[in-house]
Amino acid sequence: MTPDRIPSQPAPLLEARGICKRFGKFQALSDVDLELAHGERRALIGPNGAGKSTFISAVGGQLGDISGQLRLRGESIAGLLPHQIARRGVGRTFQISRTFRDLSVLQNMSLAVLIARNLAHSLSRRALSMVADEACALLEDVGLRGNHDRLAGDIAYGDRKRLEFGMALANRPSLLLLDEPTAGMGLSERHELMDMVMERATRTGAALLFVEHDFDVVFRLAQRITVMARGKVFAEGTPDDISRHQGVQNIYLGARH
């Protein structure tokens, strides 16, 4: 008899092995291992200084001198610059919104589209007009209709977060890195923004790796949770696994059940 074949597991979208990062004598990341599946929604949680944002920046290419293996679709991205990683299908937002406040909402989005299409060398009016329709469609998609001509610095903080997320979508990413996407927002704004993010990610099939301190957001939207502490992975599992993990409850989640 021919033995039954064991179905092969699909290769992870993102694979990190033994990621380490030092800032002088401070060990910010120590042998961090993490695998992220295609289309997965993964939250990174932990106390301040745990290494969450540092790990996100390592994946996005914002940090140099990273040791360990970092692969996207099996291809090494360790040592690549942020724009090189972005062109491989990685979008990124930051804890503090990084839009151009003296440019209009439409100009911000148009620049993101030009960069995504590798046309950033040409910032002429003609080039901007060429991508205007695509930029307008992205603004529509993130709920910013009617804000095209307003300066990015003049719109509400939550709308700037929407704009930044839309700009991250310009390169049609397969992986979105979100560093505290709801920081500084009110409760209803946080849930509204993250619901939009999850809907867009689900529609496009993009995976999400996000740092978030709002546990209601985390436990409602994440499929898996990685808990970090002192630069290491402390625990990992489904929201149910993490909510029942006594060590996580004691150190990070208090009396949550």
PDB file of C-alpha atoms in Angstrom:
ATOM      1  CA  MET A   1       0.000   0.000   0.000  1.00  0.00           C
ATOM      2  CA  THR A   2       1.109   3.504  -0.745  1.00  0.00           C
ATOM      3  CA  PRO A   3       1.423   5.513   2.461  1.00  0.00           C
ATOM      4  CA  ASP A   4      -0.924   8.446   2.827  1.00  0.00           C
ATOM      5  CA  ARG A   5       0.712  11.712   1.954  1.00  0.00           C
ATOM      6  CA  ILE A   6       0.804  14.331   4.642  1.00  0.00           C
ATOM      7  CA  PRO A   7      -0.401  17.599   3.139  1.00  0.00           C
ATOM      8  CA  SER A   8       2.431  20.078   2.970  1.00  0.00           C
ATOM      9  CA  GLN A   9       2.005  23.306   4.886  1.00  0.00           C
ATOM     10  CA  PRO A  10       2.151  26.480   2.802  1.00  0.00           C
ATOM     11  CA  ALA A  11       5.326  28.477   3.228  1.00  0.00           C
ATOM     12  CA  PRO A  12       4.923  31.490   5.545  1.00  0.00           C
ATOM     13  CA  LEU A  13       4.666  34.963   4.087  1.00  0.00           C
ATOM     14  CA  LEU A  14       7.101  36.318   6.678  1.00  0.00           C
ATOM     15  CA  GLU A  15       9.689  34.289   8.523  1.00  0.00           C
ATOM     16  CA  ALA A  16      11.972  35.702  11.210  1.00  0.00           C
ATOM     17  CA  ARG A  17      14.629  33.537  12.853  1.00  0.00           C
ATOM     18  CA  GLY A  18      16.967  34.610  15.648  1.00  0.00           C
ATOM     19  CA  ILE A  19      16.453  38.335  15.117  1.00  0.00           C
ATOM     20  CA  CYS A  20      18.729  40.376  17.379  1.00  0.00           C
ATOM     21  CA  LYS A  21      19.302  44.110  17.682  1.00  0.00           C
ATOM     22  CA  ARG A  22      21.463  46.086  20.099  1.00  0.00           C
ATOM     23  CA  PHE A  23      21.534  49.800  20.835  1.00  0.00           C
ATOM     24  CA  GLY A  24      24.907  50.170  22.489  1.00  0.00           C
ATOM     25  CA  LYS A  25      24.789  47.924  25.547  1.00  0.00           C
ATOM     26  CA  PHE A  26      21.001  47.584  25.409  1.00  0.00           C
ATOM     27  CA  GLN A  27      19.729  44.340  23.881  1.00  0.00           C
ATOM     28  CA  ALA A  28      16.490  45.496  22.216  1.00  0.00           C
ATOM     29  CA  LEU A  29      15.766  42.195  20.437  1.00  0.00           C
ATOM     30  CA  SER A  30      17.105  38.807  21.460  1.00  0.00           C
ATOM     31  CA  ASP A  31      16.607  35.727  19.261  1.00  0.00           C
ATOM     32  CA  VAL A  32      13.099  36.646  18.140  1.00  0.00           C
ATOM     33  CA  ASP A  33      11.381  33.979  16.044  1.00  0.00           C
ATOM     34  CA  LEU A  34       8.099  34.679  14.295  1.00  0.00           C
ATOM     35  CA  GLU A  35       6.193  33.245  11.341  1.00  0.00           C
ATOM     36  CA  LEU A  36       3.298  35.027   9.680  1.00  0.00           C
ATOM     37  CA  ALA A  37       0.998  33.236   7.253  1.00  0.00           C
ATOM     38  CA  HIS A  38      -0.443  34.774   4.095  1.00  0.00           C
ATOM     39  CA  GLY A  39      -3.474  36.859   5.025  1.00  0.00           C
ATOM     40  CA  GLU A  40      -2.975  36.386   8.771  1.00  0.00           C
ATOM     41  CA  ARG A  41      -3.895  39.058  11.323  1.00  0.00           C
ATOM     42  CA  ARG A  42      -1.244  39.065  14.066  1.00  0.00           C
ATOM     43  CA  ALA A  43      -1.029  41.447  17.023  1.00  0.00           C
ATOM     44  CA  LEU A  44       2.178  42.220  18.919  1.00  0.00           C
ATOM     45  CA  ILE A  45       1.570  43.191  22.535  1.00  0.00           C
ATOM     46  CA  GLY A  46       3.701  43.708  25.627  1.00  0.00           C
ATOM     47  CA  PRO A  47       4.875  46.430  27.991  1.00  0.00           C
ATOM     48  CA  ASN A  48       6.768  49.528  26.904  1.00  0.00           C
ATOM     49  CA  GLY A  49      10.300  48.634  25.909  1.00  0.00           C
ATOM     50  CA  ALA A  50       9.409  45.029  25.087  1.00  0.00           C
ATOM     51  CA  GLY A  51      10.780  45.335  21.531  1.00  0.00           C
ATOM     52  CA  LYS A  52       7.507  45.445  19.577  1.00  0.00           C
ATOM     53  CA  SER A  53       8.139  48.589  17.544  1.00  0.00           C
ATOM     54  CA  THR A  54      11.793  47.641  17.175  1.00  0.00           C
ATOM     55  CA  PHE A  55      10.774  44.353  15.588  1.00  0.00           C
ATOM     56  CA  ILE A  56       8.326  46.103  13.244  1.00  0.00           C
ATOM     57  CA  SER A  57      11.102  48.496  12.214  1.00  0.00           C
ATOM     58  CA  ALA A  58      13.476  45.593  11.665  1.00  0.00           C
ATOM     59  CA  VAL A  59      11.005  43.986   9.261  1.00  0.00           C
ATOM     60  CA  GLY A  60      10.328  47.296   7.505  1.00  0.00           C
ATOM     61  CA  GLY A  61      14.027  48.053   7.015  1.00  0.00           C
ATOM     62  CA  GLN A  62      14.105  51.159   9.196  1.00  0.00           C
ATOM     63  CA  LEU A  63      16.864  49.678  11.373  1.00  0.00           C
ATOM     64  CA  GLY A  64      20.342  48.604  10.376  1.00  0.00           C
ATOM     65  CA  ASP A  65      22.718  46.120  12.012  1.00  0.00           C
ATOM     66  CA  ILE A  66      20.067  43.442  12.475  1.00  0.00           C
ATOM     67  CA  SER A  67      21.328  39.896  12.911  1.00  0.00           C
ATOM     68  CA  GLY A  68      19.346  36.773  12.146  1.00  0.00           C
ATOM     69  CA  GLN A  69      17.280  35.609   9.190  1.00  0.00           C
ATOM     70  CA  LEU A  70      14.409  37.652   7.811  1.00  0.00           C
ATOM     71  CA  ARG A  71      12.538  36.284   4.794  1.00  0.00           C
ATOM     72  CA  LEU A  72       9.537  37.436   2.796  1.00  0.00           C
ATOM     73  CA  ARG A  73       8.030  34.707   0.587  1.00  0.00           C
ATOM     74  CA  GLY A  74      11.250  32.775   1.107  1.00  0.00           C
ATOM     75  CA  GLU A  75      13.462  35.642  -0.106  1.00  0.00           C
ATOM     76  CA  SER A  76      15.891  37.255   2.326  1.00  0.00           C
ATOM     77  CA  ILE A  77      15.087  40.899   3.033  1.00  0.00           C
ATOM     78  CA  ALA A  78      17.670  41.329   5.800  1.00  0.00           C
ATOM     79  CA  GLY A  79      19.782  44.398   5.134  1.00  0.00           C
ATOM     80  CA  LEU A  80      17.482  45.847   2.471  1.00  0.00           C
ATOM     81  CA  LEU A  81      16.501  49.509   2.612  1.00  0.00           C
ATOM     82  CA  PRO A  82      12.891  50.512   3.385  1.00  0.00           C
ATOM     83  CA  HIS A  83      12.048  51.401  -0.228  1.00  0.00           C
ATOM     84  CA  GLN A  84      13.438  48.054  -1.411  1.00  0.00           C
ATOM     85  CA  ILE A  85      11.295  46.184   1.102  1.00  0.00           C
ATOM     86  CA  ALA A  86       8.266  48.303   0.178  1.00  0.00           C
ATOM     87  CA  ARG A  87       8.677  47.310  -3.474  1.00  0.00           C
ATOM     88  CA  ARG A  88       8.490  43.678  -2.414  1.00  0.00           C
ATOM     89  CA  GLY A  89       4.977  44.295  -1.114  1.00  0.00           C
ATOM     90  CA  VAL A  90       5.322  45.643   2.424  1.00  0.00           C
ATOM     91  CA  GLY A  91       3.326  48.668   3.588  1.00  0.00           C
ATOM     92  CA  ARG A  92       4.046  50.516   6.819  1.00  0.00           C
ATOM     93  CA  THR A  93       2.393  53.039   9.124  1.00  0.00           C
ATOM     94  CA  PHE A  94       3.954  54.670  12.173  1.00  0.00           C
ATOM     95  CA  GLN A  95       2.885  55.492  15.712  1.00  0.00           C
ATOM     96  CA  ILE A  96       3.149  59.206  14.899  1.00  0.00           C
ATOM     97  CA  SER A  97       1.473  59.980  11.580  1.00  0.00           C
ATOM     98  CA  ARG A  98       4.035  60.696   8.859  1.00  0.00           C
ATOM     99  CA  THR A  99       2.083  62.646   6.290  1.00  0.00           C
ATOM    100  CA  PHE A 100       3.263  65.855   4.603  1.00  0.00           C
ATOM    101  CA  ARG A 101       1.182  68.385   6.519  1.00  0.00           C
ATOM    102  CA  ASP A 102       1.898  71.300   4.146  1.00  0.00           C
ATOM    103  CA  LEU A 103       0.603  69.339   1.152  1.00  0.00           C
ATOM    104  CA  SER A 104      -3.008  68.617   0.353  1.00  0.00           C
ATOM    105  CA  VAL A 105      -4.602  65.281   1.113  1.00  0.00           C
ATOM    106  CA  LEU A 106      -4.697  64.491  -2.617  1.00  0.00           C
ATOM    107  CA  GLN A 107      -1.050  65.502  -3.095  1.00  0.00           C
ATOM    108  CA  ASN A 108      -0.016  63.209  -0.231  1.00  0.00           C
ATOM    109  CA  MET A 109      -1.832  60.280  -1.784  1.00  0.00           C
ATOM    110  CA  SER A 110      -0.572  61.086  -5.285  1.00  0.00           C
ATOM    111  CA  LEU A 111       3.021  61.096  -4.018  1.00  0.00           C
ATOM    112  CA  ALA A 112       2.469  57.696  -2.410  1.00  0.00           C
ATOM    113  CA  VAL A 113       1.152  56.330  -5.713  1.00  0.00           C
ATOM    114  CA  LEU A 114       4.077  57.819  -7.666  1.00  0.00           C
ATOM    115  CA  ILE A 115       6.560  56.231  -5.263  1.00  0.00           C
ATOM    116  CA  ALA A 116       4.736  52.896  -5.446  1.00  0.00           C
ATOM    117  CA  ARG A 117       4.893  53.017  -9.251  1.00  0.00           C
ATOM    118  CA  ASN A 118       8.604  53.930  -9.141  1.00  0.00           C
ATOM    119  CA  LEU A 119       7.865  57.353 -10.636  1.00  0.00           C
ATOM    120  CA  ALA A 120       9.077  59.489  -7.738  1.00  0.00           C
ATOM    121  CA  HIS A 121      11.805  60.971  -9.948  1.00  0.00           C
ATOM    122  CA  SER A 122       9.099  62.969 -11.712  1.00  0.00           C
ATOM    123  CA  LEU A 123       6.981  65.238  -9.525  1.00  0.00           C
ATOM    124  CA  SER A 124       5.678  67.397 -12.348  1.00  0.00           C
ATOM    125  CA  ARG A 125       2.032  68.400 -12.587  1.00  0.00           C
ATOM    126  CA  ARG A 126       1.708  66.019 -15.519  1.00  0.00           C
ATOM    127  CA  ALA A 127       2.985  63.089 -13.439  1.00  0.00           C
ATOM    128  CA  LEU A 128       0.661  63.976 -10.570  1.00  0.00           C
ATOM    129  CA  SER A 129      -2.302  64.224 -12.930  1.00  0.00           C
ATOM    130  CA  MET A 130      -1.459  60.778 -14.350  1.00  0.00           C
ATOM    131  CA  VAL A 131      -2.054  59.144 -10.968  1.00  0.00           C
ATOM    132  CA  ALA A 132      -4.851  61.453  -9.792  1.00  0.00           C
ATOM    133  CA  ASP A 133      -7.632  58.960 -10.537  1.00  0.00           C
ATOM    134  CA  GLU A 134      -5.878  56.185  -8.616  1.00  0.00           C
ATOM    135  CA  ALA A 135      -5.119  58.547  -5.727  1.00  0.00           C
ATOM    136  CA  CYS A 136      -8.760  59.687  -5.611  1.00  0.00           C
ATOM    137  CA  ALA A 137      -9.943  56.070  -5.582  1.00  0.00           C
ATOM    138  CA  LEU A 138      -7.680  55.315  -2.606  1.00  0.00           C
ATOM    139  CA  LEU A 139      -8.970  58.371  -0.742  1.00  0.00           C
ATOM    140  CA  GLU A 140     -12.502  57.234  -1.418  1.00  0.00           C
ATOM    141  CA  ASP A 141     -11.636  53.763  -0.169  1.00  0.00           C
ATOM    142  CA  VAL A 142     -10.404  55.031   3.206  1.00  0.00           C
ATOM    143  CA  GLY A 143     -13.313  57.398   3.744  1.00  0.00           C
ATOM    144  CA  LEU A 144     -11.687  60.712   2.838  1.00  0.00           C
ATOM    145  CA  ARG A 145     -14.045  61.848   0.096  1.00  0.00           C
ATOM    146  CA  GLY A 146     -14.389  65.622   0.077  1.00  0.00           C
ATOM    147  CA  ASN A 147     -10.997  66.212   1.734  1.00  0.00           C
ATOM    148  CA  HIS A 148      -8.874  66.234  -1.434  1.00  0.00           C
ATOM    149  CA  ASP A 149      -7.945  69.920  -1.368  1.00  0.00           C
ATOM    150  CA  ARG A 150      -7.505  70.290   2.387  1.00  0.00           C
ATOM    151  CA  LEU A 151      -4.003  70.441   3.835  1.00  0.00           C
ATOM    152  CA  ALA A 152      -3.069  67.224   5.610  1.00  0.00           C
ATOM    153  CA  GLY A 153      -2.153  69.297   8.651  1.00  0.00           C
ATOM    154  CA  ASP A 154      -5.665  70.738   8.834  1.00  0.00           C
ATOM    155  CA  ILE A 155      -7.694  67.532   8.892  1.00  0.00           C
ATOM    156  CA  ALA A 156      -8.634  65.691  12.075  1.00  0.00           C
ATOM    157  CA  TYR A 157      -6.038  63.396  13.637  1.00  0.00           C
ATOM    158  CA  GLY A 158      -8.126  60.313  12.927  1.00  0.00           C
ATOM    159  CA  ASP A 159      -8.404  61.360   9.277  1.00  0.00           C
ATOM    160  CA  ARG A 160      -4.611  61.732   9.082  1.00  0.00           C
ATOM    161  CA  LYS A 161      -4.390  58.140  10.312  1.00  0.00           C
ATOM    162  CA  ARG A 162      -6.800  57.159   7.536  1.00  0.00           C
ATOM    163  CA  LEU A 163      -4.664  59.040   5.024  1.00  0.00           C
ATOM    164  CA  GLU A 164      -1.489  57.340   6.202  1.00  0.00           C
ATOM    165  CA  PHE A 165      -3.165  53.944   5.956  1.00  0.00           C
ATOM    166  CA  GLY A 166      -4.366  54.750   2.450  1.00  0.00           C
ATOM    167  CA  MET A 167      -0.822  55.762   1.483  1.00  0.00           C
ATOM    168  CA  ALA A 168       0.424  52.413   2.800  1.00  0.00           C
ATOM    169  CA  LEU A 169      -2.075  50.701   0.478  1.00  0.00           C
ATOM    170  CA  ALA A 170      -0.692  52.486  -2.595  1.00  0.00           C
ATOM    171  CA  ASN A 171       1.841  49.762  -3.361  1.00  0.00           C
ATOM    172  CA  ARG A 172      -0.847  47.053  -3.040  1.00  0.00           C
ATOM    173  CA  PRO A 173       0.996  45.327  -0.179  1.00  0.00           C
ATOM    174  CA  SER A 174       0.781  41.688   0.766  1.00  0.00           C
ATOM    175  CA  LEU A 175       2.004  42.623   4.275  1.00  0.00           C
ATOM    176  CA  LEU A 176       0.990  45.653   6.315  1.00  0.00           C
ATOM    177  CA  LEU A 177       3.056  46.696   9.337  1.00  0.00           C
ATOM    178  CA  LEU A 178       1.061  48.927  11.667  1.00  0.00           C
ATOM    179  CA  ASP A 179       2.802  50.483  14.670  1.00  0.00           C
ATOM    180  CA  GLU A 180       0.165  51.533  17.210  1.00  0.00           C
ATOM    181  CA  PRO A 181      -2.325  52.579  14.519  1.00  0.00           C
ATOM    182  CA  THR A 182      -4.887  53.841  17.063  1.00  0.00           C
ATOM    183  CA  ALA A 183      -2.505  55.809  19.313  1.00  0.00           C
ATOM    184  CA  GLY A 184      -3.985  59.135  20.378  1.00  0.00           C
ATOM    185  CA  MET A 185      -7.495  58.302  19.175  1.00  0.00           C
ATOM    186  CA  GLY A 186     -10.762  58.116  21.092  1.00  0.00           C
ATOM    187  CA  LEU A 187     -12.529  54.821  21.695  1.00  0.00           C
ATOM    188  CA  SER A 188     -15.040  55.072  18.853  1.00  0.00           C
ATOM    189  CA  GLU A 189     -12.364  56.342  16.447  1.00  0.00           C
ATOM    190  CA  ARG A 190     -10.073  53.429  17.326  1.00  0.00           C
ATOM    191  CA  HIS A 191     -12.687  50.810  16.583  1.00  0.00           C
ATOM    192  CA  GLU A 192     -13.863  52.590  13.426  1.00  0.00           C
ATOM    193  CA  LEU A 193     -10.314  52.848  12.052  1.00  0.00           C
ATOM    194  CA  MET A 194      -9.395  49.247  12.825  1.00  0.00           C
ATOM    195  CA  ASP A 195     -12.650  47.917  11.399  1.00  0.00           C
ATOM    196  CA  MET A 196     -11.799  49.740   8.178  1.00  0.00           C
ATOM    197  CA  VAL A 197      -8.236  48.411   8.219  1.00  0.00           C
ATOM    198  CA  MET A 198      -9.420  44.845   8.728  1.00  0.00           C
ATOM    199  CA  GLU A 199     -12.030  45.108   5.983  1.00  0.00           C
ATOM    200  CA  ARG A 200      -9.493  46.425   3.453  1.00  0.00           C
ATOM    201  CA  ALA A 201      -6.915  43.799   4.444  1.00  0.00           C
ATOM    202  CA  THR A 202      -9.460  40.989   4.153  1.00  0.00           C
ATOM    203  CA  ARG A 203     -10.608  42.248   0.764  1.00  0.00           C
ATOM    204  CA  THR A 204      -7.080  42.445  -0.657  1.00  0.00           C
ATOM    205  CA  GLY A 205      -5.706  39.366   1.130  1.00  0.00           C
ATOM    206  CA  ALA A 206      -2.984  41.371   2.886  1.00  0.00           C
ATOM    207  CA  ALA A 207      -1.511  40.051   6.118  1.00  0.00           C
ATOM    208  CA  LEU A 208      -1.379  42.361   9.138  1.00  0.00           C
ATOM    209  CA  LEU A 209       1.304  42.571  11.793  1.00  0.00           C
ATOM    210  CA  PHE A 210       0.267  45.293  14.203  1.00  0.00           C
ATOM    211  CA  VAL A 211       1.439  46.698  17.528  1.00  0.00           C
ATOM    212  CA  GLU A 212      -1.521  47.730  19.658  1.00  0.00           C
ATOM    213  CA  HIS A 213      -2.107  48.632  23.313  1.00  0.00           C
ATOM    214  CA  ASP A 214      -5.901  48.571  23.150  1.00  0.00           C
ATOM    215  CA  PHE A 215      -6.688  45.021  24.261  1.00  0.00           C
ATOM    216  CA  ASP A 216     -10.293  45.305  23.100  1.00  0.00           C
ATOM    217  CA  VAL A 217      -8.995  45.902  19.560  1.00  0.00           C
ATOM    218  CA  VAL A 218      -6.427  43.132  19.883  1.00  0.00           C
ATOM    219  CA  PHE A 219      -8.746  40.436  21.189  1.00  0.00           C
ATOM    220  CA  ARG A 220     -11.538  41.364  18.802  1.00  0.00           C
ATOM    221  CA  LEU A 221      -9.530  41.455  15.585  1.00  0.00           C
ATOM    222  CA  ALA A 222      -6.318  39.422  15.875  1.00  0.00           C
ATOM    223  CA  GLN A 223      -6.271  35.786  14.806  1.00  0.00           C
ATOM    224  CA  ARG A 224      -3.042  35.191  16.711  1.00  0.00           C
ATOM    225  CA  ILE A 225      -1.190  37.211  19.329  1.00  0.00           C
ATOM    226  CA  THR A 226       2.520  37.370  20.044  1.00  0.00           C
ATOM    227  CA  VAL A 227       3.448  38.679  23.490  1.00  0.00           C
ATOM    228  CA  MET A 228       6.902  40.229  23.825  1.00  0.00           C
ATOM    229  CA  ALA A 229       8.903  41.060  26.947  1.00  0.00           C
ATOM    230  CA  ARG A 230      12.473  42.333  27.286  1.00  0.00           C
ATOM    231  CA  GLY A 231      13.180  41.868  23.604  1.00  0.00           C
ATOM    232  CA  LYS A 232      11.999  38.256  23.479  1.00  0.00           C
ATOM    233  CA  VAL A 233       8.851  36.352  22.576  1.00  0.00           C
ATOM    234  CA  PHE A 234       7.175  35.568  25.896  1.00  0.00           C
ATOM    235  CA  ALA A 235       4.050  33.785  24.632  1.00  0.00           C
ATOM    236  CA  GLU A 236       2.176  33.157  21.411  1.00  0.00           C
ATOM    237  CA  GLY A 237      -1.214  31.761  20.485  1.00  0.00           C
ATOM    238  CA  THR A 238      -4.820  32.484  19.670  1.00  0.00           C
ATOM    239  CA  PRO A 239      -6.690  35.178  21.616  1.00  0.00           C
ATOM    240  CA  ASP A 240      -8.240  32.397  23.735  1.00  0.00           C
ATOM    241  CA  ASP A 241      -4.799  30.913  24.427  1.00  0.00           C
ATOM    242  CA  ILE A 242      -3.409  34.273  25.485  1.00  0.00           C
ATOM    243  CA  SER A 243      -6.423  35.231  27.609  1.00  0.00           C
ATOM    244  CA  ARG A 244      -6.001  31.976  29.573  1.00  0.00           C
ATOM    245  CA  HIS A 245      -2.207  32.224  29.867  1.00  0.00           C
ATOM    246  CA  GLN A 246      -1.555  32.846  33.546  1.00  0.00           C
ATOM    247  CA  GLY A 247       1.833  34.439  32.995  1.00  0.00           C
ATOM    248  CA  VAL A 248       0.416  36.861  30.452  1.00  0.00           C
ATOM    249  CA  GLN A 249      -2.495  37.675  32.741  1.00  0.00           C
ATOM    250  CA  ASN A 250      -0.191  38.397  35.661  1.00  0.00           C
ATOM    251  CA  ILE A 251       2.345  40.482  33.777  1.00  0.00           C
ATOM    252  CA  TYR A 252       0.424  42.159  30.959  1.00  0.00           C
ATOM    253  CA  LEU A 253      -3.317  41.790  31.165  1.00  0.00           C
ATOM    254  CA  GLY A 254      -4.001  42.013  34.871  1.00  0.00           C
ATOM    255  CA  ALA A 255      -7.118  40.146  35.842  1.00  0.00           C
ATOM    256  CA  ARG A 256      -8.535  39.816  32.325  1.00  0.00           C
ATOM    257  CA  HIS A 257     -10.350  36.495  31.796  1.00  0.00           C
TER     258      HIS A 257
END
